[in-house]
Coordinates of C-alpha atoms in Angstrom, one line a residue:
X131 CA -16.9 -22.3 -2.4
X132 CA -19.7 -24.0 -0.2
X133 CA -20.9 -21.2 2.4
X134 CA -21.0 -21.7 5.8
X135 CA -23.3 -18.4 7.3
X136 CA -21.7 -17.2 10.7
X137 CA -24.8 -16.6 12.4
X138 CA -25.2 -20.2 13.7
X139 CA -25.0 -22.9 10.8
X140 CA -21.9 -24.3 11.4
X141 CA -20.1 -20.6 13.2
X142 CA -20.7 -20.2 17.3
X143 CA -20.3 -16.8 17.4
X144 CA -18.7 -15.7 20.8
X145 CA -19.9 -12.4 21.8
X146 CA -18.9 -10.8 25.4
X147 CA -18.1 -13.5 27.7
X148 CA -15.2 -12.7 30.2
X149 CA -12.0 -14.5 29.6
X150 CA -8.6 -14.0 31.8
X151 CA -5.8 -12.1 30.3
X152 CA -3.2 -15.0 30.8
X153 CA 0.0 -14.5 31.9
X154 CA 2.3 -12.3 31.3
X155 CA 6.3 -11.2 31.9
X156 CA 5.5 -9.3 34.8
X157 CA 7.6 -6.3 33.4
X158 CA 5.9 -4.9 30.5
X159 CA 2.7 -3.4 31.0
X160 CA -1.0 -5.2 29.4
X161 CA -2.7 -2.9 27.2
X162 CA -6.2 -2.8 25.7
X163 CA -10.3 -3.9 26.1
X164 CA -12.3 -6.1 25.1
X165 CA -14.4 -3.9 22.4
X166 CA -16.0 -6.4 20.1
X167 CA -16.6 -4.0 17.7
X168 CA -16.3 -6.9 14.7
X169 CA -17.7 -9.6 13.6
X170 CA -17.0 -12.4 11.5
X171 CA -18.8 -12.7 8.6
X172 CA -20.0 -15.5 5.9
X173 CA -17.0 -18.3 5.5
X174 CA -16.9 -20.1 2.5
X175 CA -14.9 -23.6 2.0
X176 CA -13.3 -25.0 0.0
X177 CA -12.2 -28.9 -0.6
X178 CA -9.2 -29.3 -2.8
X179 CA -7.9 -32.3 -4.7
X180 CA -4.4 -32.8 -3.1
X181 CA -1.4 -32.8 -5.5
X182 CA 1.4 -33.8 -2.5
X183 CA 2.5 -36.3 -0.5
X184 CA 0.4 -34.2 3.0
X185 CA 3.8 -33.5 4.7
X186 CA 4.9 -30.0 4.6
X187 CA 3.8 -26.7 5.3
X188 CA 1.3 -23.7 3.8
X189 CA 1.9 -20.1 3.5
X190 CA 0.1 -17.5 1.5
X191 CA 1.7 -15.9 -1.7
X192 CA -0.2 -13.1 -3.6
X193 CA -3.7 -14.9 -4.1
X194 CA -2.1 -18.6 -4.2
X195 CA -2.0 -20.5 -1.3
X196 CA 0.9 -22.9 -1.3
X197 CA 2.1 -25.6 0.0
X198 CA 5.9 -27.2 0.7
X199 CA 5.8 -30.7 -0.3
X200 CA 8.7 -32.3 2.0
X201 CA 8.8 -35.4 0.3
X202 CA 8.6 -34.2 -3.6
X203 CA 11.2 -31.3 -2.6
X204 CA 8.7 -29.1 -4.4
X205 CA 5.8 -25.9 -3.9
X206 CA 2.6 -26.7 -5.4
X207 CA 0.5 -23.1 -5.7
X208 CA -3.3 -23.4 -5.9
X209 CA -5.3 -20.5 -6.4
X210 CA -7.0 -19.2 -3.1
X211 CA -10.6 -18.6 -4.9
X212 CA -11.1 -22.1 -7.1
X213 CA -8.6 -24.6 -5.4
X214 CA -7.2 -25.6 -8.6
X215 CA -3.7 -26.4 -8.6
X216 CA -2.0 -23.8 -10.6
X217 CA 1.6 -24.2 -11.1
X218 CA 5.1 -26.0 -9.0
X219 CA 7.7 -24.5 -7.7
X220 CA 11.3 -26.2 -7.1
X221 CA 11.6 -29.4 -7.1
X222 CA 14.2 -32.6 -6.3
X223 CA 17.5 -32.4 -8.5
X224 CA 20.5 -30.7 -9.6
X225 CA 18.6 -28.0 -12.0
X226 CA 18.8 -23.8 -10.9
X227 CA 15.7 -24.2 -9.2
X228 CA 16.0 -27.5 -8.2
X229 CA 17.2 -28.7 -4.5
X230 CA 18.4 -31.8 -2.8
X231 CA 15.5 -32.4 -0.2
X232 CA 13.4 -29.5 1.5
X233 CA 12.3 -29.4 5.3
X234 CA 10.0 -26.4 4.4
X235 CA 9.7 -23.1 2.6
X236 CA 9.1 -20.0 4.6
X237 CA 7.9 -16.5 3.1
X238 CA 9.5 -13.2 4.3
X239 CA 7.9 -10.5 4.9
X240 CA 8.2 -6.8 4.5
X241 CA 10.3 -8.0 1.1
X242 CA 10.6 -5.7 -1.5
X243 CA 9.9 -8.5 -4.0
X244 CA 8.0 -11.6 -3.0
X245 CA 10.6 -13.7 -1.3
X246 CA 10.8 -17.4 0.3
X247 CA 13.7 -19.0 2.2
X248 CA 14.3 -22.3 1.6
X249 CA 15.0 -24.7 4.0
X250 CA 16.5 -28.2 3.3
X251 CA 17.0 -31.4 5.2
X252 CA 21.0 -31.3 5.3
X253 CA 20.6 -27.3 6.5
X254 CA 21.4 -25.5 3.4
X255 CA 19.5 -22.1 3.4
X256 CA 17.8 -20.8 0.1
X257 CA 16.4 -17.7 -1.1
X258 CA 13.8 -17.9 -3.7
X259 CA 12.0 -15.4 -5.8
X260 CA 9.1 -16.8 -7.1
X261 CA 8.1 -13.9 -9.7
X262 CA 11.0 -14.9 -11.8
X263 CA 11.8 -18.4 -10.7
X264 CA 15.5 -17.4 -9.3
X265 CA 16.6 -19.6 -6.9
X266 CA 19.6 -18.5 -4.8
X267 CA 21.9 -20.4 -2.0
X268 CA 22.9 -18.8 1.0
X269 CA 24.8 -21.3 2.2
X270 CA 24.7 -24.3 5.2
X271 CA 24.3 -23.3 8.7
X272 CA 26.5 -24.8 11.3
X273 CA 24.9 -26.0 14.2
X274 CA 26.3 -26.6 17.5
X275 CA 24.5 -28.2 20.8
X276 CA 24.2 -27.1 23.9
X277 CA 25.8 -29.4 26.5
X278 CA 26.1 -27.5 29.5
X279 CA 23.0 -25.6 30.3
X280 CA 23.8 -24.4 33.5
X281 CA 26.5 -22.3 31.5
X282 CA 25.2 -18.6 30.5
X283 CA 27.8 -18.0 27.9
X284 CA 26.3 -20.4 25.5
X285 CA 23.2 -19.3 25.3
X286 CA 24.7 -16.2 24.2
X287 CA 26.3 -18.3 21.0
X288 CA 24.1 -17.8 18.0
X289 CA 25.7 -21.0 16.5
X290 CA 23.8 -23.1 19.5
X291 CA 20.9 -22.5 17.5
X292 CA 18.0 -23.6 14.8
X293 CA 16.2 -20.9 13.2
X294 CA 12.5 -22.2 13.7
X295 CA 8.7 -21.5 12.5
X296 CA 7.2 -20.7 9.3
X297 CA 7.0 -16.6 9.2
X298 CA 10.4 -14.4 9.4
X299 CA 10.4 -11.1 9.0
X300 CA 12.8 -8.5 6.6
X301 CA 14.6 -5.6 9.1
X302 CA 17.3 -5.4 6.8
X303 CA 18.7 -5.6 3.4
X304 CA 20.3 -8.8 4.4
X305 CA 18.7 -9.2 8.1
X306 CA 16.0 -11.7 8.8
X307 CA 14.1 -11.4 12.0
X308 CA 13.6 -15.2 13.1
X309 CA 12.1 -17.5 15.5
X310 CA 14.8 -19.7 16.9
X311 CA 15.4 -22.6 19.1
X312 CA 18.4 -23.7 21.2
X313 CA 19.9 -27.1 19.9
X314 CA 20.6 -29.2 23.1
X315 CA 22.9 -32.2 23.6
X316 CA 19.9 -35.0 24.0
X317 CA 23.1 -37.2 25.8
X318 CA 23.1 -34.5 28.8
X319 CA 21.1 -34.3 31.5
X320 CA 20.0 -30.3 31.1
X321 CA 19.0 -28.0 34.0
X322 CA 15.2 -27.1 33.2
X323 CA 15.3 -24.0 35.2
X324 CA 18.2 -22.5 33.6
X325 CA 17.2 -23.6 30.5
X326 CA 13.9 -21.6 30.5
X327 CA 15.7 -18.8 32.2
X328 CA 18.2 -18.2 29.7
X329 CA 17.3 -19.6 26.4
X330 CA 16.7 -16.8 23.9
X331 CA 13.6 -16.7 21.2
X332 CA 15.0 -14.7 18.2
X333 CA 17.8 -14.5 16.2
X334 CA 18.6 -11.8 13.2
X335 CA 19.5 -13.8 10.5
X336 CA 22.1 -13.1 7.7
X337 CA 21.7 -14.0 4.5
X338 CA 24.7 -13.0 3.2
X339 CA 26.6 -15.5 5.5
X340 CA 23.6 -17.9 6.5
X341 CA 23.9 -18.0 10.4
X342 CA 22.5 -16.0 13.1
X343 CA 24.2 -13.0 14.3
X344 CA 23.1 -12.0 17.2
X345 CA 20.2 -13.1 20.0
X346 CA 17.5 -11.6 21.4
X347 CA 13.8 -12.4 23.7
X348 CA 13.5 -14.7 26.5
X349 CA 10.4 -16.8 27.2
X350 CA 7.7 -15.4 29.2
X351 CA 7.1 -15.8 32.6
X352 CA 4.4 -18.7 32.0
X353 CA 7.2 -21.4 30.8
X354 CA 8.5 -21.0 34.5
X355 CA 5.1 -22.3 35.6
X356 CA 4.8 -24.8 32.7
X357 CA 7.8 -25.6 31.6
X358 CA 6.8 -28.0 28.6
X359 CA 10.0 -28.2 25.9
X360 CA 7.4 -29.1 23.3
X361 CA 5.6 -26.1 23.7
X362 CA 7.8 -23.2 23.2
X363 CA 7.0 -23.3 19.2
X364 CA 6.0 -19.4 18.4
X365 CA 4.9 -17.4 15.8
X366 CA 6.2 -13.6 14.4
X367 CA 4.6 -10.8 12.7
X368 CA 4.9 -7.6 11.8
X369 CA 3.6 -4.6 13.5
X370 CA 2.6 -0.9 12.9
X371 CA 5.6 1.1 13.6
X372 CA 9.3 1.0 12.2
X373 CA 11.1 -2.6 13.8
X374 CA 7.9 -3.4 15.7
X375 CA 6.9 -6.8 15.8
X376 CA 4.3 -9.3 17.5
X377 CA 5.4 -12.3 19.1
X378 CA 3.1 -15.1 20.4
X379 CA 4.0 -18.3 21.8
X380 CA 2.2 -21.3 22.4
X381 CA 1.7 -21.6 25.9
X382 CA 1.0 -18.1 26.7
X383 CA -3.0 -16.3 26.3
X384 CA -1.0 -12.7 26.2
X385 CA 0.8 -11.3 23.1
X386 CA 3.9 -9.2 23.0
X387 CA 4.4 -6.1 21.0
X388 CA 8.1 -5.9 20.9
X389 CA 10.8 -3.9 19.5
X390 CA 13.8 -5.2 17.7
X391 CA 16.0 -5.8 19.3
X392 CA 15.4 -4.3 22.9
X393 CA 12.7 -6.2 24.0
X394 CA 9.3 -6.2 25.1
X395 CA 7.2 -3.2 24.7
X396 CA 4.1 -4.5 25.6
X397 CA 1.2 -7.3 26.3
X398 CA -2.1 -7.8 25.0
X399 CA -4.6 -10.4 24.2
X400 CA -7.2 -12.4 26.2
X401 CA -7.2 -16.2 26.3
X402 CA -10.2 -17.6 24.7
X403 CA -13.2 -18.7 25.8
X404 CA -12.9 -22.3 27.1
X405 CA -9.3 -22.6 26.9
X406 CA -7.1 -24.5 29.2
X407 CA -3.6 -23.7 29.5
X408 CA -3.2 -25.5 32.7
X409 CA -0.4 -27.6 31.4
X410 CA 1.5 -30.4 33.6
X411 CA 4.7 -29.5 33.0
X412 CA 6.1 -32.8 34.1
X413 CA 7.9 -33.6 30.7
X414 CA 10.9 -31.7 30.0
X415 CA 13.5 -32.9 27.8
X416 CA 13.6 -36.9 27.3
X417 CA 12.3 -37.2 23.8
X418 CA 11.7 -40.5 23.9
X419 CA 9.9 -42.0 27.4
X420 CA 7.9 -38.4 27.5
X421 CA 6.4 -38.5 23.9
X422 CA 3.0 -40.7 25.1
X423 CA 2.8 -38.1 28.1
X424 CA 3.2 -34.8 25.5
X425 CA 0.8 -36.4 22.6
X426 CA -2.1 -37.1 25.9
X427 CA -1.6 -34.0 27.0
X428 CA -1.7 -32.0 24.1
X429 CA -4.8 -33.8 22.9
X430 CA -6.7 -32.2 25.3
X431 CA -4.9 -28.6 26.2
X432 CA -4.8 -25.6 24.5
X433 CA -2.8 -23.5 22.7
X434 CA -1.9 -20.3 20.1
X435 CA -1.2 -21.7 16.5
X436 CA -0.6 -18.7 14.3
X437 CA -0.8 -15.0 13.8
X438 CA -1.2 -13.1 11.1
X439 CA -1.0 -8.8 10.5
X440 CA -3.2 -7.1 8.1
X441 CA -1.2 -4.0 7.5
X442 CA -3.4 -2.3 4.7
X443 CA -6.9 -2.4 8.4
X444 CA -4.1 -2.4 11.1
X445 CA -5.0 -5.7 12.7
X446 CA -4.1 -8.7 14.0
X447 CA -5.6 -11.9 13.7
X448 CA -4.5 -14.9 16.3
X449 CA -5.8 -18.3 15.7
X450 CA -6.1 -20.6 19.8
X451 CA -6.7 -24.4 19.6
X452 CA -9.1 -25.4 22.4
X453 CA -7.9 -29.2 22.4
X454 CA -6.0 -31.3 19.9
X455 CA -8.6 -34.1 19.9
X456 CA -11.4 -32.2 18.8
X457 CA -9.7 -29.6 16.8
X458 CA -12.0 -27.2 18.3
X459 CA -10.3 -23.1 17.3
X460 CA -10.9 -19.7 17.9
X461 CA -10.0 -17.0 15.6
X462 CA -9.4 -13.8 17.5
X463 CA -9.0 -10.0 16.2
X464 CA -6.8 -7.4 17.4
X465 CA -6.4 -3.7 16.7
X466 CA -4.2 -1.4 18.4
X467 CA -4.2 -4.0 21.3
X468 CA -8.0 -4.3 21.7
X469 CA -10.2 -7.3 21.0
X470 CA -12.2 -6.4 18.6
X471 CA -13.8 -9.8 17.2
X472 CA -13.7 -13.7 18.0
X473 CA -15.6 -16.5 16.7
X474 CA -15.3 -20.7 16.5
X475 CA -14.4 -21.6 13.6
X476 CA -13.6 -24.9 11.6
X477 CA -11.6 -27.5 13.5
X478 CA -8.1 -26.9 13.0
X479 CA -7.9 -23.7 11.3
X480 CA -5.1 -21.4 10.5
X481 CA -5.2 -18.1 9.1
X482 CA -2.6 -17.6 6.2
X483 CA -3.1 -14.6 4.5
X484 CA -5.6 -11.9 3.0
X485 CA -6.3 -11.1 -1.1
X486 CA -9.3 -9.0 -2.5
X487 CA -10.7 -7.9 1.1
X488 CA -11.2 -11.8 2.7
X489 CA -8.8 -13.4 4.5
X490 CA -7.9 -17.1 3.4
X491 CA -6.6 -19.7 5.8
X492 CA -6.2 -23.8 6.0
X493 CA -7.3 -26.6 8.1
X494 CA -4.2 -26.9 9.3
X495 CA -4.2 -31.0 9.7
X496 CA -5.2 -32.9 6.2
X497 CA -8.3 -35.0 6.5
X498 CA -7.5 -38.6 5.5
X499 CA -8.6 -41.4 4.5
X500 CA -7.5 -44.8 2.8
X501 CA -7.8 -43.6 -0.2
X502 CA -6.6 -39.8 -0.7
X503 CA -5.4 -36.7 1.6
X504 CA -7.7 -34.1 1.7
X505 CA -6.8 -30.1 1.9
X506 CA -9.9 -27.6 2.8
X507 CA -9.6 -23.9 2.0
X508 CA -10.9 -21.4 4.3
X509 CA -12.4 -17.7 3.4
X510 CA -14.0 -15.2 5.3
X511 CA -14.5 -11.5 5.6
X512 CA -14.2 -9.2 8.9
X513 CA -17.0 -7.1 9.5
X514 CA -18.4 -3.6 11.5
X515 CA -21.4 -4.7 13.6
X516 CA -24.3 -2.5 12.7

């Protein structure tokens, strides 16, 4: 992997500037400091021969990071340390491991065997097990639209929604913690307020009958000043403590600790340095005349793109976009609610995953050219400051 050293070629180290803590639900109470008792250290990258068609997602499995090609229907693992392409997974057909078409390919965590659910295009819902190739369908989810959204009730209906995102998390045998997203009738004109007010975040999924069960989280406060549709995306992960769990969504500097299924336990998390979150709000729900107004507007905002929880160190890692156009990120570290490290790092980065003591992560847009879509690997370790 080509080095890049994080004490100034190529890594702005940000040390102990003040930052505002965001946000937050106004009920739960904000814990933790800003310690900066971490640093990041060497990153090494890594440019990888692309295999797949650039359209999909990546997750991390075991020292492989993957990615789910939409349009081959397939998985394509490379290793994390030497980018070379390894072996596929899946793939378009009628075979046991084969599918029809695939949205994207999710991993769940806390599994007692390395699991991924399967998404397709027409909503069937897989499990696969990639240590012995078994592929298994749950079934299609039924999904009904929301109509009337000045009506309570059906925001109550767990068929009213998608589950959403790339991370869910085990709390069951059968139960999948899950980001979700309410499914609205784009031929209504909806209510924003009550829209924000009562849609709910997260679903338990089944996998025994493939549909939500029941519902749970609201959005936090800062979607009633902001409330963009095309920023509610959020991301899930695990935290220390039996049905814990951290939630971040894009809009909003603070993260919630919360506690499945009651609620919010608590906020943490300061917004990073140069961020603007000052968003216009002005486009709601019309897909179609809004879309110019959402693409200018993201391209210079920012926002939260991923988490991910190291259980083995107890922390958190939280990757913030500083504008679209530039790609400019910040990787930040938590522990036990305080900020213990945050540095620049390549545009567009995500953190995936952690093997052998470095964490491993993407540029989470392909470069591109004429001629070939490029992938670049990320490593880098997490250090005690002397």
């Amino acid at each position: 992997m080509k080095r890049i050293l994080a004490d100034g070629v190529g890594l702005l180290m940000i040390g102990l500037a003040a930052c505002s803590g965001g946000e937050g639900s106004g009920s739960a109470a904000h814990r933790g400091e800003r310690l900066m008792t971490h640093e990041i250290g060497r990153i090494d990258s890594l440019t990888v021969s692309n295999l797949t068609s650039g359209m999909g997602n990546f997750f991390m499995y075991d020292s492989l990071i993957c990615f789910a090609d939409v349009k081959d229907a397939r998985v394509i693992a490379y290793s994390a340390a030497s980018g070379d392409s390894v072996r596929a997974f899946l793939g378009r057909g009628g075979g046991p491991t084969e599918i029809n078409s695939l949205d994207r390919a999710c991993p769940v965590i806390g599994s007692p065997e390395p699991m991924w659910i399967v998404f397709s295009r027409e909503y069937d819902i897989y499990g696969f097990y990639p240590a012995r190739d078994s592929l298994v369908r749950y079934g299609r989810v039924g999904i009904q639209r929301i109509a009337d959204t000045s009506d309570a009730v059906v925001y109550g209906d767990p068929h009213k929604y998608a589950v959403t995102g790339e991370e869910l998390i085990m709390v069951g045998d059968t139960v999948l913690l899950a980001p979700v997203d309410p499914m609205l009738d784009e031929t209504k004109a909806p209510d924003p307020t009550q829209h924000f007010a009562l849609a709910r975040t997260l679903g338990a999924f089944n996998t025994r009958t493939a549909q939500l069960d029941t519902l749970f989280g609201h959005l936090p406060e800062v979607y009633d000043k902001y409330p963009s549709r095309y920023f509610v995306s959020h991301s899930v992960a695990p935290a220390a403590g039996s049905g814990r769990y951290f939630v971040n969504f894009a809009e909003d500097s603070l993260i919630q600790c919360m506690e499945y299924p009651d609620g919010v336990v608590y906020e943490f998390g300061y917004d990073a340095p140069g961020a603007d979150r000052q968003y216009s709000g002005k486009f709601l729900y019309d897909f179609k005349t809004e879309w110019d107004d959402f693409k200018q507007e993201r391209s210079s905002k920012s926002f939260s793109n991923g988490l991910y929880y190291d259980a083995a160190d107890d922390i958190l890692l939280r990757s913030v976009v500083l504008d679209n156009e530039s790609g400019c990120t910040v990787v930040q570290a938590y522990r036990d609610a305080d900020l213990i490290a945050e540095a620049e790092m390549p545009a567009y980065f995500r953190v995936l995953g952690k093997h052998d003591g470095r964490y491993y992560g993407v540029r989470s847009m392909p470069d591109s050219d004429v001629e070939e879509t490029i992938f670049t690997f990320f490593s880098f370790s997490l250090d005690p400051k002397n």
